[in-house]
mmCIF file with all atom_site columns, C-alpha atoms in Angstrom:
data_model
loop_
_atom_site.group_PDB
_atom_site.id
_atom_site.type_symbol
_atom_site.label_atom_id
_atom_site.label_alt_id
_atom_site.label_comp_id
_atom_site.label_asym_id
_atom_site.label_entity_id
_atom_site.label_seq_id
_atom_site.pdbx_PDB_ins_code
_atom_site.Cartn_x
_atom_site.Cartn_y
_atom_site.Cartn_z
_atom_site.occupancy
_atom_site.B_iso_or_equiv
_atom_site.pdbx_formal_charge
_atom_site.auth_seq_id
_atom_site.auth_comp_id
_atom_site.auth_asym_id
_atom_site.auth_atom_id
_atom_site.pdbx_PDB_model_num
ATOM 1   C CA . GLN A 1 1   ? -20.702 -11.501 -50.151 1.00 46.00 ? 1   GLN A CA 1
ATOM 2   C CA . SER A 1 2   ? -18.085 -8.229  -50.412 1.00 44.00 ? 2   SER A CA 1
ATOM 3   C CA . CYS A 1 3   ? -15.311 -8.707  -51.878 1.00 46.00 ? 3   CYS A CA 1
ATOM 4   C CA . SER A 1 4   ? -11.495 -8.235  -49.813 1.00 44.00 ? 4   SER A CA 1
ATOM 5   C CA . SER A 1 5   ? -8.907  -6.318  -50.173 1.00 43.00 ? 5   SER A CA 1
ATOM 6   C CA . SER A 1 6   ? -6.736  -9.554  -51.830 1.00 44.00 ? 6   SER A CA 1
ATOM 7   C CA . GLY A 1 7   ? -9.759  -10.304 -53.973 1.00 44.00 ? 7   GLY A CA 1
ATOM 8   C CA . VAL A 1 8   ? -11.279 -13.065 -52.149 1.00 45.00 ? 8   VAL A CA 1
ATOM 9   C CA . SER A 1 9   ? -14.546 -13.261 -51.533 1.00 46.00 ? 9   SER A CA 1
ATOM 10  C CA . SER A 1 10  ? -15.480 -13.739 -47.581 1.00 45.00 ? 10  SER A CA 1
ATOM 11  C CA . PRO A 1 11  ? -18.919 -13.999 -46.781 1.00 47.00 ? 11  PRO A CA 1
ATOM 12  C CA . GLN A 1 12  ? -20.468 -11.552 -44.277 1.00 48.00 ? 12  GLN A CA 1
ATOM 13  C CA . PRO A 1 13  ? -22.313 -12.187 -41.489 1.00 47.00 ? 13  PRO A CA 1
ATOM 14  C CA . GLU A 1 14  ? -26.361 -10.437 -41.973 1.00 47.00 ? 14  GLU A CA 1
ATOM 15  C CA . THR A 1 15  ? -28.287 -8.463  -39.472 1.00 47.00 ? 15  THR A CA 1
ATOM 16  C CA . GLU A 1 16  ? -31.761 -9.146  -39.017 1.00 47.00 ? 16  GLU A CA 1
ATOM 17  C CA . SER A 1 17  ? -32.813 -6.062  -40.360 1.00 47.00 ? 17  SER A CA 1
ATOM 18  C CA . GLY A 1 18  ? -31.110 -7.847  -43.742 1.00 49.00 ? 18  GLY A CA 1
ATOM 19  C CA . THR A 1 19  ? -28.076 -5.203  -43.874 1.00 46.00 ? 19  THR A CA 1
ATOM 20  C CA . THR A 1 20  ? -24.643 -7.106  -44.817 1.00 46.00 ? 20  THR A CA 1
ATOM 21  C CA . ALA A 1 21  ? -22.378 -6.463  -41.115 1.00 47.00 ? 21  ALA A CA 1
ATOM 22  C CA . VAL A 1 22  ? -18.582 -5.871  -41.864 1.00 47.00 ? 22  VAL A CA 1
ATOM 23  C CA . ALA A 1 23  ? -16.284 -7.010  -38.931 1.00 46.00 ? 23  ALA A CA 1
ATOM 24  C CA . SER A 1 24  ? -13.045 -4.773  -38.565 1.00 46.00 ? 24  SER A CA 1
ATOM 25  C CA . GLU A 1 25  ? -9.665  -6.426  -36.782 1.00 46.00 ? 25  GLU A CA 1
ATOM 26  C CA . SER A 1 26  ? -10.649 -5.554  -33.476 1.00 46.00 ? 26  SER A CA 1
ATOM 27  C CA . ASP A 1 27  ? -14.235 -7.590  -33.513 1.00 47.00 ? 27  ASP A CA 1
ATOM 28  C CA . THR A 1 28  ? -12.295 -10.693 -33.979 1.00 48.00 ? 28  THR A CA 1
ATOM 29  C CA . LYS A 1 29  ? -10.758 -11.585 -30.968 1.00 51.00 ? 29  LYS A CA 1
ATOM 30  C CA . ALA A 1 30  ? -13.980 -12.188 -28.249 1.00 51.00 ? 30  ALA A CA 1
ATOM 31  C CA . VAL A 1 31  ? -13.359 -9.560  -25.349 1.00 49.00 ? 31  VAL A CA 1
ATOM 32  C CA . PRO A 1 32  ? -16.467 -9.714  -23.032 1.00 55.00 ? 32  PRO A CA 1
ATOM 33  C CA . ALA A 1 33  ? -17.830 -6.367  -22.917 1.00 56.00 ? 33  ALA A CA 1
ATOM 34  C CA . ALA A 1 34  ? -17.728 -6.585  -18.619 1.00 55.00 ? 34  ALA A CA 1
ATOM 35  C CA . ALA A 1 35  ? -13.800 -7.434  -18.904 1.00 57.00 ? 35  ALA A CA 1
ATOM 36  C CA . SER A 1 36  ? -13.626 -4.419  -21.021 1.00 63.00 ? 36  SER A CA 1
ATOM 37  C CA . ALA A 1 37  ? -15.393 -2.549  -18.754 1.00 61.00 ? 37  ALA A CA 1
ATOM 38  C CA . ASP A 1 38  ? -13.606 -3.468  -15.925 1.00 62.00 ? 38  ASP A CA 1
ATOM 39  C CA . ALA A 1 39  ? -10.324 -2.809  -17.971 1.00 62.00 ? 39  ALA A CA 1
ATOM 40  C CA . GLN A 1 40  ? -11.098 0.331   -18.882 1.00 65.00 ? 40  GLN A CA 1
ATOM 41  C CA . LYS A 1 41  ? -12.354 1.556   -14.464 1.00 63.00 ? 41  LYS A CA 1
ATOM 42  C CA . SER A 1 42  ? -9.320  0.017   -13.488 1.00 69.00 ? 42  SER A CA 1
ATOM 43  C CA . LEU A 1 43  ? -7.474  2.073   -15.978 1.00 71.00 ? 43  LEU A CA 1
ATOM 44  C CA . VAL A 1 44  ? -9.103  5.103   -15.103 1.00 72.00 ? 44  VAL A CA 1
ATOM 45  C CA . GLY A 1 45  ? -8.433  4.104   -11.374 1.00 72.00 ? 45  GLY A CA 1
ATOM 46  C CA . ARG A 1 46  ? -4.807  3.663   -12.236 1.00 76.00 ? 46  ARG A CA 1
ATOM 47  C CA . MET A 1 47  ? -4.416  7.494   -13.649 1.00 77.00 ? 47  MET A CA 1
ATOM 48  C CA . ASN A 1 48  ? -6.281  9.283   -11.337 1.00 76.00 ? 48  ASN A CA 1
ATOM 49  C CA . ASN A 1 49  ? -4.145  7.160   -8.750  1.00 76.00 ? 49  ASN A CA 1
ATOM 50  C CA . LEU A 1 50  ? -0.793  8.233   -10.783 1.00 78.00 ? 50  LEU A CA 1
ATOM 51  C CA . ILE A 1 51  ? -2.064  12.154  -10.933 1.00 82.00 ? 51  ILE A CA 1
ATOM 52  C CA . SER A 1 52  ? -2.803  12.195  -7.394  1.00 80.00 ? 52  SER A CA 1
ATOM 53  C CA . SER A 1 53  ? 0.142   11.271  -6.305  1.00 79.00 ? 53  SER A CA 1
ATOM 54  C CA . ASP A 1 54  ? 2.212   13.535  -8.734  1.00 80.00 ? 54  ASP A CA 1
ATOM 55  C CA . LEU A 1 55  ? 0.379   16.042  -7.975  1.00 83.00 ? 55  LEU A CA 1
ATOM 56  C CA . GLN A 1 56  ? 1.269   15.408  -3.827  1.00 83.00 ? 56  GLN A CA 1
ATOM 57  C CA . THR A 1 57  ? 4.875   15.373  -4.944  1.00 83.00 ? 57  THR A CA 1
ATOM 58  C CA . ILE A 1 58  ? 4.106   18.991  -6.752  1.00 84.00 ? 58  ILE A CA 1
ATOM 59  C CA . THR A 1 59  ? 2.787   20.094  -3.964  1.00 81.00 ? 59  THR A CA 1
ATOM 60  C CA . LYS A 1 60  ? 6.368   18.862  -1.488  1.00 81.00 ? 60  LYS A CA 1
ATOM 61  C CA . ALA A 1 61  ? 8.586   20.341  -4.450  1.00 80.00 ? 61  ALA A CA 1
ATOM 62  C CA . SER A 1 62  ? 6.783   23.521  -4.056  1.00 79.00 ? 62  SER A CA 1
ATOM 63  C CA . GLU A 1 63  ? 7.198   23.597  -0.038  1.00 80.00 ? 63  GLU A CA 1
ATOM 64  C CA . PHE A 1 64  ? 10.607  22.514  -0.259  1.00 80.00 ? 64  PHE A CA 1
ATOM 65  C CA . MET A 1 65  ? 11.312  25.126  -2.643  1.00 80.00 ? 65  MET A CA 1
ATOM 66  C CA . GLN A 1 66  ? 9.925   27.564  -0.955  1.00 80.00 ? 66  GLN A CA 1
ATOM 67  C CA . VAL A 1 67  ? 11.615  26.601  2.833   1.00 80.00 ? 67  VAL A CA 1
ATOM 68  C CA . PHE A 1 68  ? 14.871  26.675  0.517   1.00 84.00 ? 68  PHE A CA 1
ATOM 69  C CA . VAL A 1 69  ? 14.804  29.884  -1.746  1.00 84.00 ? 69  VAL A CA 1
ATOM 70  C CA . ALA A 1 70  ? 13.254  32.074  1.063   1.00 85.00 ? 70  ALA A CA 1
ATOM 71  C CA . GLY A 1 71  ? 14.523  30.814  4.201   1.00 85.00 ? 71  GLY A CA 1
ATOM 72  C CA . PRO A 1 72  ? 18.273  32.089  3.331   1.00 88.00 ? 72  PRO A CA 1
ATOM 73  C CA . ILE A 1 73  ? 17.054  35.042  2.326   1.00 90.00 ? 73  ILE A CA 1
ATOM 74  C CA . MET A 1 74  ? 15.053  35.969  5.359   1.00 90.00 ? 74  MET A CA 1
ATOM 75  C CA . VAL A 1 75  ? 17.642  34.890  7.899   1.00 89.00 ? 75  VAL A CA 1
ATOM 76  C CA . ILE A 1 76  ? 20.118  37.481  6.181   1.00 91.00 ? 76  ILE A CA 1
ATOM 77  C CA . LEU A 1 77  ? 17.458  40.247  6.403   1.00 92.00 ? 77  LEU A CA 1
ATOM 78  C CA . CYS A 1 78  ? 16.946  39.451  10.350  1.00 91.00 ? 78  CYS A CA 1
ATOM 79  C CA . ILE A 1 79  ? 20.422  39.373  10.655  1.00 91.00 ? 79  ILE A CA 1
ATOM 80  C CA . ALA A 1 80  ? 20.623  42.133  9.024   1.00 93.00 ? 80  ALA A CA 1
ATOM 81  C CA . PHE A 1 81  ? 17.886  43.702  11.499  1.00 92.00 ? 81  PHE A CA 1
ATOM 82  C CA . LEU A 1 82  ? 19.269  43.280  14.202  1.00 91.00 ? 82  LEU A CA 1
ATOM 83  C CA . TYR A 1 83  ? 22.824  44.355  13.301  1.00 92.00 ? 83  TYR A CA 1
ATOM 84  C CA . THR A 1 84  ? 21.357  47.764  12.738  1.00 93.00 ? 84  THR A CA 1
ATOM 85  C CA . ILE A 1 85  ? 19.546  46.805  16.736  1.00 92.00 ? 85  ILE A CA 1
ATOM 86  C CA . LEU A 1 86  ? 22.130  45.080  18.232  1.00 88.00 ? 86  LEU A CA 1
ATOM 87  C CA . GLY A 1 87  ? 25.653  46.097  16.228  1.00 92.00 ? 87  GLY A CA 1
ATOM 88  C CA . TRP A 1 88  ? 28.312  43.209  16.017  1.00 90.00 ? 88  TRP A CA 1
ATOM 89  C CA . SER A 1 89  ? 26.666  41.323  18.957  1.00 90.00 ? 89  SER A CA 1
ATOM 90  C CA . ALA A 1 90  ? 23.564  39.891  16.300  1.00 90.00 ? 90  ALA A CA 1
ATOM 91  C CA . PHE A 1 91  ? 27.150  37.849  14.439  1.00 92.00 ? 91  PHE A CA 1
ATOM 92  C CA . VAL A 1 92  ? 27.577  36.217  17.585  1.00 92.00 ? 92  VAL A CA 1
ATOM 93  C CA . GLY A 1 93  ? 24.310  35.433  18.099  1.00 90.00 ? 93  GLY A CA 1
ATOM 94  C CA . PHE A 1 94  ? 24.057  33.952  14.826  1.00 91.00 ? 94  PHE A CA 1
ATOM 95  C CA . GLY A 1 95  ? 27.146  32.165  15.228  1.00 92.00 ? 95  GLY A CA 1
ATOM 96  C CA . VAL A 1 96  ? 26.720  30.443  18.530  1.00 93.00 ? 96  VAL A CA 1
ATOM 97  C CA . MET A 1 97  ? 23.042  29.801  16.692  1.00 90.00 ? 97  MET A CA 1
ATOM 98  C CA . LEU A 1 98  ? 25.114  27.767  13.427  1.00 90.00 ? 98  LEU A CA 1
ATOM 99  C CA . GLY A 1 99  ? 27.167  26.500  16.196  1.00 93.00 ? 99  GLY A CA 1
ATOM 100 C CA . LEU A 1 100 ? 24.008  24.330  17.397  1.00 92.00 ? 100 LEU A CA 1
ATOM 101 C CA . MET A 1 101 ? 22.989  23.237  14.900  1.00 90.00 ? 101 MET A CA 1
ATOM 102 C CA . PRO A 1 102 ? 23.837  19.945  14.879  1.00 91.00 ? 102 PRO A CA 1
ATOM 103 C CA . ILE A 1 103 ? 21.901  18.720  17.813  1.00 94.00 ? 103 ILE A CA 1
ATOM 104 C CA . PRO A 1 104 ? 19.176  18.964  16.500  1.00 90.00 ? 104 PRO A CA 1
ATOM 105 C CA . VAL A 1 105 ? 19.894  17.029  13.503  1.00 91.00 ? 105 VAL A CA 1
ATOM 106 C CA . ALA A 1 106 ? 21.775  14.246  16.261  1.00 93.00 ? 106 ALA A CA 1
ATOM 107 C CA . PHE A 1 107 ? 18.444  14.205  18.046  1.00 93.00 ? 107 PHE A CA 1
ATOM 108 C CA . SER A 1 108 ? 15.774  13.292  15.092  1.00 92.00 ? 108 SER A CA 1
ATOM 109 C CA . LYS A 1 109 ? 18.313  10.728  14.083  1.00 93.00 ? 109 LYS A CA 1
ATOM 110 C CA . MET A 1 110 ? 18.504  8.981   16.756  1.00 92.00 ? 110 MET A CA 1
ATOM 111 C CA . LEU A 1 111 ? 14.223  9.353   17.202  1.00 91.00 ? 111 LEU A CA 1
ATOM 112 C CA . GLN A 1 112 ? 14.101  8.430   13.188  1.00 91.00 ? 112 GLN A CA 1
ATOM 113 C CA . GLY A 1 113 ? 15.987  4.892   14.259  1.00 89.00 ? 113 GLY A CA 1
ATOM 114 C CA . ALA A 1 114 ? 14.295  4.428   17.103  1.00 87.00 ? 114 ALA A CA 1
ATOM 115 C CA . ALA A 1 115 ? 10.934  5.253   14.984  1.00 87.00 ? 115 ALA A CA 1
ATOM 116 C CA . LYS A 1 116 ? 11.753  2.739   12.423  1.00 89.00 ? 116 LYS A CA 1
ATOM 117 C CA . GLU A 1 117 ? 12.595  -0.394  14.741  1.00 87.00 ? 117 GLU A CA 1
ATOM 118 C CA . VAL A 1 118 ? 9.200   0.575   16.616  1.00 86.00 ? 118 VAL A CA 1
ATOM 119 C CA . SER A 1 119 ? 7.954   0.281   12.804  1.00 86.00 ? 119 SER A CA 1
ATOM 120 C CA . GLN A 1 120 ? 9.750   -2.649  12.095  1.00 87.00 ? 120 GLN A CA 1
ATOM 121 C CA . LYS A 1 121 ? 8.626   -4.781  15.793  1.00 86.00 ? 121 LYS A CA 1
ATOM 122 C CA . GLY A 1 122 ? 4.917   -3.754  14.928  1.00 85.00 ? 122 GLY A CA 1
ATOM 123 C CA . ASP A 1 123 ? 5.116   -5.484  10.864  1.00 85.00 ? 123 ASP A CA 1
ATOM 124 C CA . ASP A 1 124 ? 6.472   -9.172  13.041  1.00 86.00 ? 124 ASP A CA 1
ATOM 125 C CA . ARG A 1 125 ? 3.620   -8.808  15.555  1.00 86.00 ? 125 ARG A CA 1
ATOM 126 C CA . VAL A 1 126 ? 1.341   -8.120  12.702  1.00 86.00 ? 126 VAL A CA 1
ATOM 127 C CA . GLU A 1 127 ? 3.422   -11.054 10.678  1.00 87.00 ? 127 GLU A CA 1
ATOM 128 C CA . THR A 1 128 ? 3.012   -13.076 13.883  1.00 85.00 ? 128 THR A CA 1
ATOM 129 C CA . VAL A 1 129 ? -1.018  -12.455 13.839  1.00 86.00 ? 129 VAL A CA 1
ATOM 130 C CA . THR A 1 130 ? -0.871  -12.687 10.161  1.00 86.00 ? 130 THR A CA 1
ATOM 131 C CA . GLU A 1 131 ? 0.810   -16.267 10.310  1.00 86.00 ? 131 GLU A CA 1
ATOM 132 C CA . THR A 1 132 ? -1.761  -17.396 13.045  1.00 86.00 ? 132 THR A CA 1
ATOM 133 C CA . MET A 1 133 ? -4.933  -16.614 11.430  1.00 87.00 ? 133 MET A CA 1
ATOM 134 C CA . SER A 1 134 ? -4.273  -18.322 8.029   1.00 86.00 ? 134 SER A CA 1
ATOM 135 C CA . VAL A 1 135 ? -3.511  -21.465 10.030  1.00 87.00 ? 135 VAL A CA 1
ATOM 136 C CA . ILE A 1 136 ? -5.881  -21.129 12.517  1.00 86.00 ? 136 ILE A CA 1
ATOM 137 C CA . ARG A 1 137 ? -7.095  -25.015 11.317  1.00 88.00 ? 137 ARG A CA 1
ATOM 138 C CA . MET A 1 138 ? -4.357  -26.283 12.196  1.00 89.00 ? 138 MET A CA 1
ATOM 139 C CA . ILE A 1 139 ? -3.794  -24.724 15.488  1.00 87.00 ? 139 ILE A CA 1
ATOM 140 C CA . LYS A 1 140 ? -7.304  -25.942 17.207  1.00 87.00 ? 140 LYS A CA 1
ATOM 141 C CA . MET A 1 141 ? -6.439  -29.707 15.638  1.00 88.00 ? 141 MET A CA 1
ATOM 142 C CA . PHE A 1 142 ? -3.178  -29.505 17.316  1.00 89.00 ? 142 PHE A CA 1
ATOM 143 C CA . GLY A 1 143 ? -4.411  -27.772 20.289  1.00 89.00 ? 143 GLY A CA 1
ATOM 144 C CA . TRP A 1 144 ? -1.811  -25.472 19.808  1.00 87.00 ? 144 TRP A CA 1
ATOM 145 C CA . GLU A 1 145 ? -3.573  -22.422 20.853  1.00 88.00 ? 145 GLU A CA 1
ATOM 146 C CA . LYS A 1 146 ? -1.610  -21.219 23.929  1.00 90.00 ? 146 LYS A CA 1
ATOM 147 C CA . LYS A 1 147 ? 2.169   -21.950 21.874  1.00 90.00 ? 147 LYS A CA 1
ATOM 148 C CA . MET A 1 148 ? 0.877   -19.962 19.533  1.00 88.00 ? 148 MET A CA 1
ATOM 149 C CA . ALA A 1 149 ? -0.667  -16.788 22.035  1.00 89.00 ? 149 ALA A CA 1
ATOM 150 C CA . LYS A 1 150 ? 2.629   -16.756 24.044  1.00 91.00 ? 150 LYS A CA 1
ATOM 151 C CA . ARG A 1 151 ? 4.238   -15.952 20.397  1.00 89.00 ? 151 ARG A CA 1
ATOM 152 C CA . ILE A 1 152 ? 2.263   -13.364 20.225  1.00 88.00 ? 152 ILE A CA 1
ATOM 153 C CA . ASP A 1 153 ? 2.063   -11.949 23.495  1.00 89.00 ? 153 ASP A CA 1
ATOM 154 C CA . GLU A 1 154 ? 6.013   -12.050 23.008  1.00 89.00 ? 154 GLU A CA 1
ATOM 155 C CA . LYS A 1 155 ? 6.003   -10.630 20.101  1.00 86.00 ? 155 LYS A CA 1
ATOM 156 C CA . ARG A 1 156 ? 3.522   -7.580  21.693  1.00 87.00 ? 156 ARG A CA 1
ATOM 157 C CA . GLU A 1 157 ? 5.928   -7.296  24.512  1.00 88.00 ? 157 GLU A CA 1
ATOM 158 C CA . ILE A 1 158 ? 9.067   -6.649  22.710  1.00 86.00 ? 158 ILE A CA 1
ATOM 159 C CA . GLU A 1 159 ? 7.421   -4.274  20.341  1.00 83.00 ? 159 GLU A CA 1
ATOM 160 C CA . LEU A 1 160 ? 5.755   -2.112  23.872  1.00 85.00 ? 160 LEU A CA 1
ATOM 161 C CA . SER A 1 161 ? 9.003   -2.548  25.054  1.00 84.00 ? 161 SER A CA 1
ATOM 162 C CA . TRP A 1 162 ? 10.540  -0.196  21.983  1.00 79.00 ? 162 TRP A CA 1
ATOM 163 C CA . VAL A 1 163 ? 7.114   2.293   22.236  1.00 77.00 ? 163 VAL A CA 1
ATOM 164 C CA . CYS A 1 164 ? 7.778   3.164   26.268  1.00 72.00 ? 164 CYS A CA 1
#
């Protein structure tokens, strides 16, 4: 027997070799080895996922900064070179380009809205199919196959009307 820090003696378990094993505070919590290994794998997986997403964000930011910084410099150099070749008409061309810039922005906003609607309609259809599959026994039992197929077909037609 050994003495603990409080002065009270506590029995320690003996091992097969006859030596006394000392229990630590971490030994008092019974955690299975398999659960600990799974938790470690889960932690490593989450860390890899976070690091990967952070690296993707940094890469995208560096690409954006390259365009954000290098873009205006290239435009200024191109206008300067065009001015040496064409004269004042280089500024007229640049003004026309600036004036027409809102057109592609408007088109991209329209396309973004349409893509969002197509995605929403597709999600609605997938949700209906998932719901149908989760209660397939009840549908079969009550004979609702045609009704559910009609519902899914309607969702599919709505989705296709947005795609085409």
